[in-house]
PDB file of C-alpha atoms and ligand atoms in Angstrom:
ATOM      1  CA  UNK A   8      15.246   4.081  20.063  1.00 50.00           C
ATOM      2  CA  UNK A   9      15.942   0.360  20.701  1.00 52.00           C
ATOM      3  CA  UNK A  10      16.777  -1.969  17.809  1.00 54.00           C
ATOM      4  CA  UNK A  11      13.622  -3.849  16.702  1.00 55.00           C
ATOM      5  CA  UNK A  12      13.850  -7.450  17.868  1.00 69.00           C
ATOM      6  CA  UNK A  13      14.419 -10.220  15.319  1.00 82.00           C
ATOM      7  CA  UNK A  14      10.897 -11.286  14.263  1.00 89.00           C
ATOM      8  CA  UNK A  15      10.034 -14.989  14.102  1.00 90.00           C
ATOM      9  CA  UNK A  16       7.641 -14.573  11.191  1.00 93.00           C
ATOM     10  CA  UNK A  17       8.371 -13.021   7.796  1.00 95.00           C
ATOM     11  CA  UNK A  18       6.424  -9.978   6.668  1.00 95.00           C
ATOM     12  CA  UNK A  19       5.360  -9.274   3.089  1.00 95.00           C
ATOM     13  CA  UNK A  20       6.320  -5.605   3.605  1.00 96.00           C
ATOM     14  CA  UNK A  21       9.880  -6.499   4.636  1.00 96.00           C
ATOM     15  CA  UNK A  22      10.108  -9.066   1.789  1.00 97.00           C
ATOM     16  CA  UNK A  23       9.239  -6.189  -0.559  1.00 97.00           C
ATOM     17  CA  UNK A  24      11.998  -4.116   1.054  1.00 97.00           C
ATOM     18  CA  UNK A  25      14.425  -6.955   0.270  1.00 98.00           C
ATOM     19  CA  UNK A  26      13.254  -7.116  -3.353  1.00 98.00           C
ATOM     20  CA  UNK A  27      13.598  -3.339  -3.672  1.00 98.00           C
ATOM     21  CA  UNK A  28      17.190  -3.486  -2.442  1.00 97.00           C
ATOM     22  CA  UNK A  29      16.398  -1.849   0.905  1.00 97.00           C
ATOM     23  CA  UNK A  30      18.095  -2.369   4.247  1.00 95.00           C
ATOM     24  CA  UNK A  31      15.105  -2.933   6.553  1.00 95.00           C
ATOM     25  CA  UNK A  32      14.488  -6.674   6.632  1.00 95.00           C
ATOM     26  CA  UNK A  33      15.640  -9.721   8.601  1.00 95.00           C
ATOM     27  CA  UNK A  34      16.978 -13.186   7.681  1.00 96.00           C
ATOM     28  CA  UNK A  35      13.476 -14.638   8.112  1.00 96.00           C
ATOM     29  CA  UNK A  36      12.188 -12.220   5.448  1.00 97.00           C
ATOM     30  CA  UNK A  37      15.031 -13.035   3.036  1.00 97.00           C
ATOM     31  CA  UNK A  38      14.410 -16.783   3.471  1.00 97.00           C
ATOM     32  CA  UNK A  39      10.697 -16.319   2.736  1.00 97.00           C
ATOM     33  CA  UNK A  40      11.434 -14.108  -0.274  1.00 98.00           C
ATOM     34  CA  UNK A  41      13.863 -16.659  -1.713  1.00 98.00           C
ATOM     35  CA  UNK A  42      11.434 -19.549  -1.123  1.00 97.00           C
ATOM     36  CA  UNK A  43       8.691 -17.595  -2.890  1.00 97.00           C
ATOM     37  CA  UNK A  44      10.953 -16.906  -5.855  1.00 98.00           C
ATOM     38  CA  UNK A  45      11.796 -20.636  -6.077  1.00 97.00           C
ATOM     39  CA  UNK A  46       8.091 -21.278  -6.637  1.00 97.00           C
ATOM     40  CA  UNK A  47       7.208 -18.190  -8.684  1.00 97.00           C
ATOM     41  CA  UNK A  48      10.274 -16.768 -10.379  1.00 96.00           C
ATOM     42  CA  UNK A  49      12.119 -13.457  -9.982  1.00 97.00           C
ATOM     43  CA  UNK A  50      10.154 -10.793  -8.089  1.00 97.00           C
ATOM     44  CA  UNK A  51      12.411  -7.723  -7.887  1.00 98.00           C
ATOM     45  CA  UNK A  52      11.290  -6.191 -11.201  1.00 97.00           C
ATOM     46  CA  UNK A  53       7.613  -6.757 -10.343  1.00 98.00           C
ATOM     47  CA  UNK A  54       7.881  -4.949  -7.016  1.00 98.00           C
ATOM     48  CA  UNK A  55       9.995  -2.157  -8.506  1.00 97.00           C
ATOM     49  CA  UNK A  56       7.217  -1.692 -11.080  1.00 97.00           C
ATOM     50  CA  UNK A  57       4.605  -1.683  -8.294  1.00 98.00           C
ATOM     51  CA  UNK A  58       6.583   0.953  -6.360  1.00 98.00           C
ATOM     52  CA  UNK A  59       6.903   3.000  -9.567  1.00 97.00           C
ATOM     53  CA  UNK A  60       3.107   2.844  -9.898  1.00 98.00           C
ATOM     54  CA  UNK A  61       2.844   4.222  -6.355  1.00 98.00           C
ATOM     55  CA  UNK A  62       5.151   7.036  -7.416  1.00 98.00           C
ATOM     56  CA  UNK A  63       3.089   7.922 -10.496  1.00 98.00           C
ATOM     57  CA  UNK A  64      -0.234   7.733  -8.640  1.00 98.00           C
ATOM     58  CA  UNK A  65       0.977   9.766  -5.637  1.00 98.00           C
ATOM     59  CA  UNK A  66       2.677  12.218  -7.989  1.00 98.00           C
ATOM     60  CA  UNK A  67      -0.604  12.721  -9.862  1.00 98.00           C
ATOM     61  CA  UNK A  68      -2.444  13.397  -6.589  1.00 98.00           C
ATOM     62  CA  UNK A  69       0.213  15.870  -5.472  1.00 98.00           C
ATOM     63  CA  UNK A  70       0.042  17.610  -8.863  1.00 98.00           C
ATOM     64  CA  UNK A  71      -3.711  18.020  -8.259  1.00 97.00           C
ATOM     65  CA  UNK A  72      -2.727  20.210  -5.291  1.00 97.00           C
ATOM     66  CA  UNK A  73      -3.096  17.710  -2.448  1.00 98.00           C
ATOM     67  CA  UNK A  74      -0.534  18.061   0.325  1.00 97.00           C
ATOM     68  CA  UNK A  75      -1.650  15.514   2.950  1.00 98.00           C
ATOM     69  CA  UNK A  76      -1.562  11.717   2.631  1.00 98.00           C
ATOM     70  CA  UNK A  77      -2.754   8.853   4.841  1.00 98.00           C
ATOM     71  CA  UNK A  78      -1.116   5.531   3.952  1.00 98.00           C
ATOM     72  CA  UNK A  79      -2.583   2.191   5.054  1.00 98.00           C
ATOM     73  CA  UNK A  80      -0.662  -1.094   5.140  1.00 98.00           C
ATOM     74  CA  UNK A  81       2.326   1.123   4.505  1.00 98.00           C
ATOM     75  CA  UNK A  82       5.225  -1.271   5.001  1.00 97.00           C
ATOM     76  CA  UNK A  83       8.641   0.436   4.992  1.00 97.00           C
ATOM     77  CA  UNK A  84       8.639   4.190   4.267  1.00 98.00           C
ATOM     78  CA  UNK A  85      11.660   4.069   1.924  1.00 96.00           C
ATOM     79  CA  UNK A  86      12.606   3.158  -1.659  1.00 96.00           C
ATOM     80  CA  UNK A  87      10.404   5.749  -3.382  1.00 96.00           C
ATOM     81  CA  UNK A  88       7.566   5.762  -0.879  1.00 97.00           C
ATOM     82  CA  UNK A  89       4.971   8.500  -0.490  1.00 98.00           C
ATOM     83  CA  UNK A  90       6.878  11.296   1.303  1.00 98.00           C
ATOM     84  CA  UNK A  91       9.830  10.776  -1.053  1.00 97.00           C
ATOM     85  CA  UNK A  92       7.561  11.339  -4.073  1.00 97.00           C
ATOM     86  CA  UNK A  93       5.284  14.063  -2.698  1.00 98.00           C
ATOM     87  CA  UNK A  94       8.165  16.148  -1.417  1.00 97.00           C
ATOM     88  CA  UNK A  95       6.021  19.092  -0.313  1.00 97.00           C
ATOM     89  CA  UNK A  96       3.365  17.006   1.427  1.00 98.00           C
ATOM     90  CA  UNK A  97       2.923  15.722   4.958  1.00 98.00           C
ATOM     91  CA  UNK A  98       2.358  11.976   5.272  1.00 98.00           C
ATOM     92  CA  UNK A  99       1.093   9.608   7.963  1.00 98.00           C
ATOM     93  CA  UNK A 100       2.122   5.997   7.363  1.00 98.00           C
ATOM     94  CA  UNK A 101       0.185   3.291   9.241  1.00 98.00           C
ATOM     95  CA  UNK A 102       0.363  -0.488   9.514  1.00 98.00           C
ATOM     96  CA  UNK A 103      -0.690  -3.225  11.954  1.00 97.00           C
ATOM     97  CA  UNK A 104       2.619  -5.100  12.163  1.00 95.00           C
ATOM     98  CA  UNK A 105       4.497  -3.926  15.279  1.00 94.00           C
ATOM     99  CA  UNK A 106       7.981  -4.727  13.932  1.00 94.00           C
ATOM    100  CA  UNK A 107       7.311  -2.862  10.686  1.00 94.00           C
ATOM    101  CA  UNK A 108       5.873   0.093  12.632  1.00 96.00           C
ATOM    102  CA  UNK A 109       9.014   0.299  14.810  1.00 95.00           C
ATOM    103  CA  UNK A 110      11.258   0.109  11.735  1.00 96.00           C
ATOM    104  CA  UNK A 111       9.174   2.813  10.082  1.00 97.00           C
ATOM    105  CA  UNK A 112       9.417   5.053  13.135  1.00 97.00           C
ATOM    106  CA  UNK A 113      13.210   4.638  13.147  1.00 96.00           C
ATOM    107  CA  UNK A 114      13.440   5.489   9.450  1.00 97.00           C
ATOM    108  CA  UNK A 115      11.328   8.623   9.922  1.00 98.00           C
ATOM    109  CA  UNK A 116      12.831   9.731  13.247  1.00 97.00           C
ATOM    110  CA  UNK A 117      13.556  13.422  13.003  1.00 91.00           C
ATOM    111  CA  UNK A 118      11.221  14.035  10.066  1.00 96.00           C
ATOM    112  CA  UNK A 119       8.745  16.827  10.665  1.00 95.00           C
ATOM    113  CA  UNK A 120       6.896  15.942   7.458  1.00 97.00           C
ATOM    114  CA  UNK A 121       6.187  12.229   7.873  1.00 98.00           C
ATOM    115  CA  UNK A 122       5.198  10.034  10.813  1.00 98.00           C
ATOM    116  CA  UNK A 123       4.368   6.391  11.423  1.00 98.00           C
ATOM    117  CA  UNK A 124       1.780   4.827  13.731  1.00 98.00           C
ATOM    118  CA  UNK A 125      -0.605   1.942  14.247  1.00 98.00           C
ATOM    119  CA  UNK A 126      -3.636   1.834  11.994  1.00 98.00           C
ATOM    120  CA  UNK A 127      -5.946  -0.999  11.020  1.00 98.00           C
ATOM    121  CA  UNK A 128      -7.086  -0.148   7.511  1.00 98.00           C
ATOM    122  CA  UNK A 129     -10.494  -1.672   8.204  1.00 98.00           C
ATOM    123  CA  UNK A 130     -11.162   0.754  11.080  1.00 97.00           C
ATOM    124  CA  UNK A 131     -10.147   4.388  10.671  1.00 96.00           C
ATOM    125  CA  UNK A 132     -10.914   4.816  14.372  1.00 97.00           C
ATOM    126  CA  UNK A 133      -7.714   2.914  15.230  1.00 98.00           C
ATOM    127  CA  UNK A 134      -5.520   5.709  13.815  1.00 98.00           C
ATOM    128  CA  UNK A 135      -4.234   8.016  16.570  1.00 98.00           C
ATOM    129  CA  UNK A 136      -6.229  11.260  16.121  1.00 97.00           C
ATOM    130  CA  UNK A 137      -3.286  13.408  17.231  1.00 97.00           C
ATOM    131  CA  UNK A 138      -1.014  11.870  14.579  1.00 97.00           C
ATOM    132  CA  UNK A 139      -3.774  12.097  11.982  1.00 98.00           C
ATOM    133  CA  UNK A 140      -4.354  15.791  12.550  1.00 96.00           C
ATOM    134  CA  UNK A 141      -0.630  16.540  12.749  1.00 97.00           C
ATOM    135  CA  UNK A 142       0.357  14.802   9.510  1.00 98.00           C
ATOM    136  CA  UNK A 143      -2.911  15.012   7.543  1.00 98.00           C
ATOM    137  CA  UNK A 144      -4.142  18.441   8.614  1.00 96.00           C
ATOM    138  CA  UNK A 145      -7.738  19.210   7.798  1.00 96.00           C
ATOM    139  CA  UNK A 146      -8.671  15.507   7.630  1.00 97.00           C
ATOM    140  CA  UNK A 147     -12.358  15.375   6.725  1.00 97.00           C
ATOM    141  CA  UNK A 148     -12.411  19.055   5.743  1.00 97.00           C
ATOM    142  CA  UNK A 149      -9.642  19.351   3.121  1.00 97.00           C
ATOM    143  CA  UNK A 150      -8.974  16.969   0.179  1.00 98.00           C
ATOM    144  CA  UNK A 151      -6.354  14.328   0.972  1.00 98.00           C
ATOM    145  CA  UNK A 152      -4.697  11.366  -0.676  1.00 98.00           C
ATOM    146  CA  UNK A 153      -5.421   7.914   0.747  1.00 98.00           C
ATOM    147  CA  UNK A 154      -2.929   5.232  -0.266  1.00 98.00           C
ATOM    148  CA  UNK A 155      -4.371   1.721  -0.073  1.00 98.00           C
ATOM    149  CA  UNK A 156      -1.745  -0.488  -1.701  1.00 98.00           C
ATOM    150  CA  UNK A 157      -0.797  -4.087  -0.944  1.00 97.00           C
ATOM    151  CA  UNK A 158      -3.853  -4.606   1.260  1.00 97.00           C
ATOM    152  CA  UNK A 159      -6.744  -5.928  -0.803  1.00 98.00           C
ATOM    153  CA  UNK A 160      -5.446  -9.513  -0.846  1.00 97.00           C
ATOM    154  CA  UNK A 161      -5.832  -9.670   2.950  1.00 95.00           C
ATOM    155  CA  UNK A 162      -9.471  -8.498   2.993  1.00 97.00           C
ATOM    156  CA  UNK A 163     -12.612 -10.383   1.944  1.00 97.00           C
ATOM    157  CA  UNK A 164     -15.014  -8.629  -0.434  1.00 98.00           C
ATOM    158  CA  UNK A 165     -17.459  -7.547   2.267  1.00 98.00           C
ATOM    159  CA  UNK A 166     -14.739  -6.081   4.499  1.00 98.00           C
ATOM    160  CA  UNK A 167     -12.983  -4.379   1.591  1.00 98.00           C
ATOM    161  CA  UNK A 168     -16.199  -2.811   0.265  1.00 98.00           C
ATOM    162  CA  UNK A 169     -17.223  -1.595   3.739  1.00 98.00           C
ATOM    163  CA  UNK A 170     -13.744  -0.204   4.415  1.00 98.00           C
ATOM    164  CA  UNK A 171     -13.578   1.729   1.138  1.00 98.00           C
ATOM    165  CA  UNK A 172     -17.120   3.015   1.722  1.00 98.00           C
ATOM    166  CA  UNK A 173     -16.246   4.269   5.215  1.00 98.00           C
ATOM    167  CA  UNK A 174     -13.116   5.957   3.869  1.00 98.00           C
ATOM    168  CA  UNK A 175     -15.234   7.653   1.200  1.00 98.00           C
ATOM    169  CA  UNK A 176     -17.478   9.084   3.908  1.00 98.00           C
ATOM    170  CA  UNK A 177     -14.502  10.115   6.066  1.00 98.00           C
ATOM    171  CA  UNK A 178     -12.613  12.188   3.467  1.00 98.00           C
ATOM    172  CA  UNK A 179     -13.495  15.592   2.034  1.00 98.00           C
ATOM    173  CA  UNK A 180     -14.728  15.903  -1.573  1.00 98.00           C
ATOM    174  CA  UNK A 181     -11.773  16.281  -3.945  1.00 98.00           C
ATOM    175  CA  UNK A 182      -9.849  13.492  -2.192  1.00 98.00           C
ATOM    176  CA  UNK A 183      -8.175  10.608  -3.999  1.00 98.00           C
ATOM    177  CA  UNK A 184      -7.664   6.894  -3.337  1.00 98.00           C
ATOM    178  CA  UNK A 185      -4.676   5.016  -4.822  1.00 98.00           C
ATOM    179  CA  UNK A 186      -5.516   1.302  -4.886  1.00 98.00           C
ATOM    180  CA  UNK A 187      -4.173  -1.997  -6.155  1.00 98.00           C
ATOM    181  CA  UNK A 188      -4.937  -5.695  -5.871  1.00 98.00           C
ATOM    182  CA  UNK A 189      -3.372  -9.043  -6.734  1.00 97.00           C
ATOM    183  CA  UNK A 190      -4.481 -10.310 -10.147  1.00 96.00           C
ATOM    184  CA  UNK A 191      -5.342 -13.918 -11.001  1.00 95.00           C
ATOM    185  CA  UNK A 192      -1.893 -14.322 -12.598  1.00 95.00           C
ATOM    186  CA  UNK A 193      -0.622 -16.027  -9.425  1.00 95.00           C
ATOM    187  CA  UNK A 194      -3.082 -18.885 -10.006  1.00 94.00           C
ATOM    188  CA  UNK A 195      -0.666 -20.053 -12.722  1.00 95.00           C
ATOM    189  CA  UNK A 196       1.906 -20.708  -9.967  1.00 96.00           C
ATOM    190  CA  UNK A 197       0.055 -23.034  -7.545  1.00 95.00           C
ATOM    191  CA  UNK A 198       3.050 -23.629  -5.242  1.00 96.00           C
ATOM    192  CA  UNK A 199       3.607 -19.895  -4.828  1.00 96.00           C
ATOM    193  CA  UNK A 200      -0.111 -19.331  -4.326  1.00 96.00           C
ATOM    194  CA  UNK A 201      -0.169 -21.954  -1.563  1.00 95.00           C
ATOM    195  CA  UNK A 202       2.567 -20.002   0.252  1.00 94.00           C
ATOM    196  CA  UNK A 203       0.251 -17.016   0.544  1.00 93.00           C
ATOM    197  CA  UNK A 204      -2.152 -18.965   2.790  1.00 91.00           C
ATOM    198  CA  UNK A 205      -5.839 -19.810   2.511  1.00 91.00           C
ATOM    199  CA  UNK A 206      -7.054 -16.237   3.177  1.00 93.00           C
ATOM    200  CA  UNK A 207      -5.162 -14.746   0.213  1.00 95.00           C
ATOM    201  CA  UNK A 208      -7.473 -13.210  -2.394  1.00 97.00           C
ATOM    202  CA  UNK A 209      -6.810 -12.675  -6.102  1.00 97.00           C
ATOM    203  CA  UNK A 210      -9.295 -10.647  -8.111  1.00 98.00           C
ATOM    204  CA  UNK A 211     -10.132  -9.700 -11.699  1.00 97.00           C
ATOM    205  CA  UNK A 212     -10.728  -6.032 -12.600  1.00 97.00           C
ATOM    206  CA  UNK A 213     -14.420  -6.874 -13.123  1.00 97.00           C
ATOM    207  CA  UNK A 214     -14.749  -8.339  -9.630  1.00 97.00           C
ATOM    208  CA  UNK A 215     -12.773  -5.518  -7.983  1.00 98.00           C
ATOM    209  CA  UNK A 216     -14.624  -2.618  -9.655  1.00 98.00           C
ATOM    210  CA  UNK A 217     -17.882  -2.928  -7.641  1.00 98.00           C
ATOM    211  CA  UNK A 218     -15.895  -2.967  -4.383  1.00 98.00           C
ATOM    212  CA  UNK A 219     -14.852   0.641  -5.060  1.00 98.00           C
ATOM    213  CA  UNK A 220     -18.465   1.651  -4.417  1.00 98.00           C
ATOM    214  CA  UNK A 221     -18.839   5.426  -4.780  1.00 98.00           C
ATOM    215  CA  UNK A 222     -15.134   6.065  -5.528  1.00 98.00           C
ATOM    216  CA  UNK A 223     -14.861   7.148  -9.189  1.00 98.00           C
ATOM    217  CA  UNK A 224     -11.833   5.761 -11.081  1.00 98.00           C
ATOM    218  CA  UNK A 225      -9.901   8.153 -13.322  1.00 98.00           C
ATOM    219  CA  UNK A 226     -10.183   7.703 -17.089  1.00 97.00           C
ATOM    220  CA  UNK A 227      -7.460   5.018 -17.111  1.00 96.00           C
ATOM    221  CA  UNK A 228      -9.770   2.728 -15.145  1.00 97.00           C
ATOM    222  CA  UNK A 229      -8.407  -0.400 -13.469  1.00 98.00           C
ATOM    223  CA  UNK A 230      -5.378  -1.692 -15.378  1.00 97.00           C
ATOM    224  CA  UNK A 231      -2.149  -3.654 -14.845  1.00 97.00           C
ATOM    225  CA  UNK A 232      -0.070  -1.225 -12.795  1.00 98.00           C
ATOM    226  CA  UNK A 233       2.674  -1.038 -15.471  1.00 97.00           C
ATOM    227  CA  UNK A 234       0.076   0.429 -17.839  1.00 97.00           C
ATOM    228  CA  UNK A 235      -1.255   3.121 -15.489  1.00 98.00           C
ATOM    229  CA  UNK A 236       0.046   6.386 -16.992  1.00 97.00           C
ATOM    230  CA  UNK A 237       3.427   4.847 -17.888  1.00 96.00           C
ATOM    231  CA  UNK A 238       6.324   7.177 -18.497  1.00 93.00           C
ATOM    232  CA  UNK A 239       7.588   5.748 -21.761  1.00 93.00           C
ATOM    233  CA  UNK A 240       7.104   2.078 -22.595  1.00 94.00           C
ATOM    234  CA  UNK A 241       5.396   0.110 -19.771  1.00 92.00           C
ATOM    235  CA  UNK A 242       7.738  -2.161 -17.810  1.00 92.00           C
ATOM    236  CA  UNK A 243       7.880  -5.693 -19.282  1.00 93.00           C
ATOM    237  CA  UNK A 244       6.729  -7.578 -16.176  1.00 94.00           C
ATOM    238  CA  UNK A 245       3.949 -10.108 -15.505  1.00 94.00           C
ATOM    239  CA  UNK A 246       0.569  -8.485 -14.811  1.00 96.00           C
ATOM    240  CA  UNK A 247       0.696  -9.564 -11.159  1.00 97.00           C
ATOM    241  CA  UNK A 248      -0.977  -6.404  -9.860  1.00 98.00           C
ATOM    242  CA  UNK A 249      -3.785  -4.247 -11.176  1.00 98.00           C
ATOM    243  CA  UNK A 250      -4.582  -0.845  -9.778  1.00 98.00           C
ATOM    244  CA  UNK A 251      -5.580   2.719 -10.360  1.00 98.00           C
ATOM    245  CA  UNK A 252      -6.581   6.014  -8.872  1.00 98.00           C
ATOM    246  CA  UNK A 253     -10.121   6.981  -7.880  1.00 98.00           C
ATOM    247  CA  UNK A 254     -11.626  10.186  -6.584  1.00 98.00           C
ATOM    248  CA  UNK A 255     -14.437  11.523  -4.456  1.00 98.00           C
ATOM    249  CA  UNK A 256     -15.893  14.149  -6.754  1.00 96.00           C
ATOM    250  CA  UNK A 257     -15.719  17.717  -5.496  1.00 90.00           C
ATOM    251  CA  UNK A 258     -18.986  19.577  -4.986  1.00 73.00           C
TER     252      UNK A 258
HETATM  253  C1  SAM B 445       2.104  -6.593   0.945  1.00 67.44           C
HETATM  254  S1  SAM B 445       2.555  -5.493   2.272  1.00 67.44           S
HETATM  255  C2  SAM B 445       2.481  -3.968   1.390  1.00 67.44           C
HETATM  256  C3  SAM B 445       3.372  -2.905   1.940  1.00 67.44           C
HETATM  257  C4  SAM B 445       3.352  -1.600   1.150  1.00 67.44           C
HETATM  258  N1  SAM B 445       2.021  -1.046   1.021  1.00 67.44           N
HETATM  259  C5  SAM B 445       3.959  -1.787  -0.200  1.00 67.44           C
HETATM  260  O1  SAM B 445       3.224  -1.712  -1.188  1.00 67.44           O
HETATM  261  O2  SAM B 445       5.161  -2.019  -0.270  1.00 67.44           O
HETATM  262  C6  SAM B 445       1.061  -5.464   3.217  1.00 67.44           C
HETATM  263  C7  SAM B 445       1.134  -4.675   4.512  1.00 67.44           C
HETATM  264  O3  SAM B 445      -0.197  -4.550   5.017  1.00 67.44           O
HETATM  265  C8  SAM B 445      -0.190  -4.737   6.408  1.00 67.44           C
HETATM  266  N2  SAM B 445      -1.564  -5.102   6.799  1.00 67.44           N
HETATM  267  C9  SAM B 445      -2.197  -6.292   6.692  1.00 67.44           C
HETATM  268  N3  SAM B 445      -3.471  -6.187   7.122  1.00 67.44           N
HETATM  269  C10 SAM B 445      -3.654  -4.886   7.497  1.00 67.44           C
HETATM  270  C11 SAM B 445      -4.752  -4.140   8.020  1.00 67.44           C
HETATM  271  N4  SAM B 445      -5.940  -4.704   8.261  1.00 67.44           N
HETATM  272  N5  SAM B 445      -4.556  -2.827   8.261  1.00 67.44           N
HETATM  273  C12 SAM B 445      -3.367  -2.230   8.036  1.00 67.44           C
HETATM  274  N6  SAM B 445      -2.292  -2.878   7.549  1.00 67.44           N
HETATM  275  C13 SAM B 445      -2.434  -4.195   7.286  1.00 67.44           C
HETATM  276  C14 SAM B 445       0.893  -5.775   6.659  1.00 67.44           C
HETATM  277  O4  SAM B 445       1.371  -5.700   7.982  1.00 67.44           O
HETATM  278  C15 SAM B 445       1.933  -5.371   5.612  1.00 67.44           C
HETATM  279  O5  SAM B 445       2.874  -4.460   6.144  1.00 67.44           O
END
């Protein structure tokens, strides 16, 4: 497979890869990550904590017996991502960024358990049906895990609520949704907030909860990700992200 070309624009997913100590980012991503840290402060521990939350949430879904995952806005499939946590599951990663998709396909080349393709989270119809049925067998008939992390900030309330509602209808009862969103903590760093662009959305737990619609959060509710079923003492990081796990009740 050809080397992905050097992108002109940074990507938040590849900036996260840089902060996680990965190897799948470009100078433009490193420059953007460093500029953001100038305005905000150190980010590596925050994104490690967010990835650890992914691990605990996906691990909980796998422990519930689910062995197929569909990941939206997936970014790079490394550094403790879904197929590395749910080691018996099959996983389809999707994203809209062509450079990130090509990197993801290179990382997963040769895997028979995880694949990567285009998918606009706001339209399940954009996911290749052949890939969906290969990596998430029984989609719509068997319970699955849907991973919806790092996406809410890019979607307005109406689009986010509609998207989560359509996903609820699409999955079988017994399925789970791992979700997160950017908290209002970033408002305390106006220069960093300005870097995220005018469409960037922060939310409070109270304003996010209704957007889940029929999805039922687990008993933990919507909390700073460090405090979602922590293993030991929660990580001492700013509450930049809230999240949780929600289900579509069986039967
Ligand atoms: C902040 S990154 C998060 C990456 C990864 N989920 C993580 O937590 O490390 C957001 C990702 O969402 C992707 N994205 C943005 N809008 C999207 C959409 N409508 N559908 C699917 N992916 C989208 C971006 O290309 C980017 O890779």
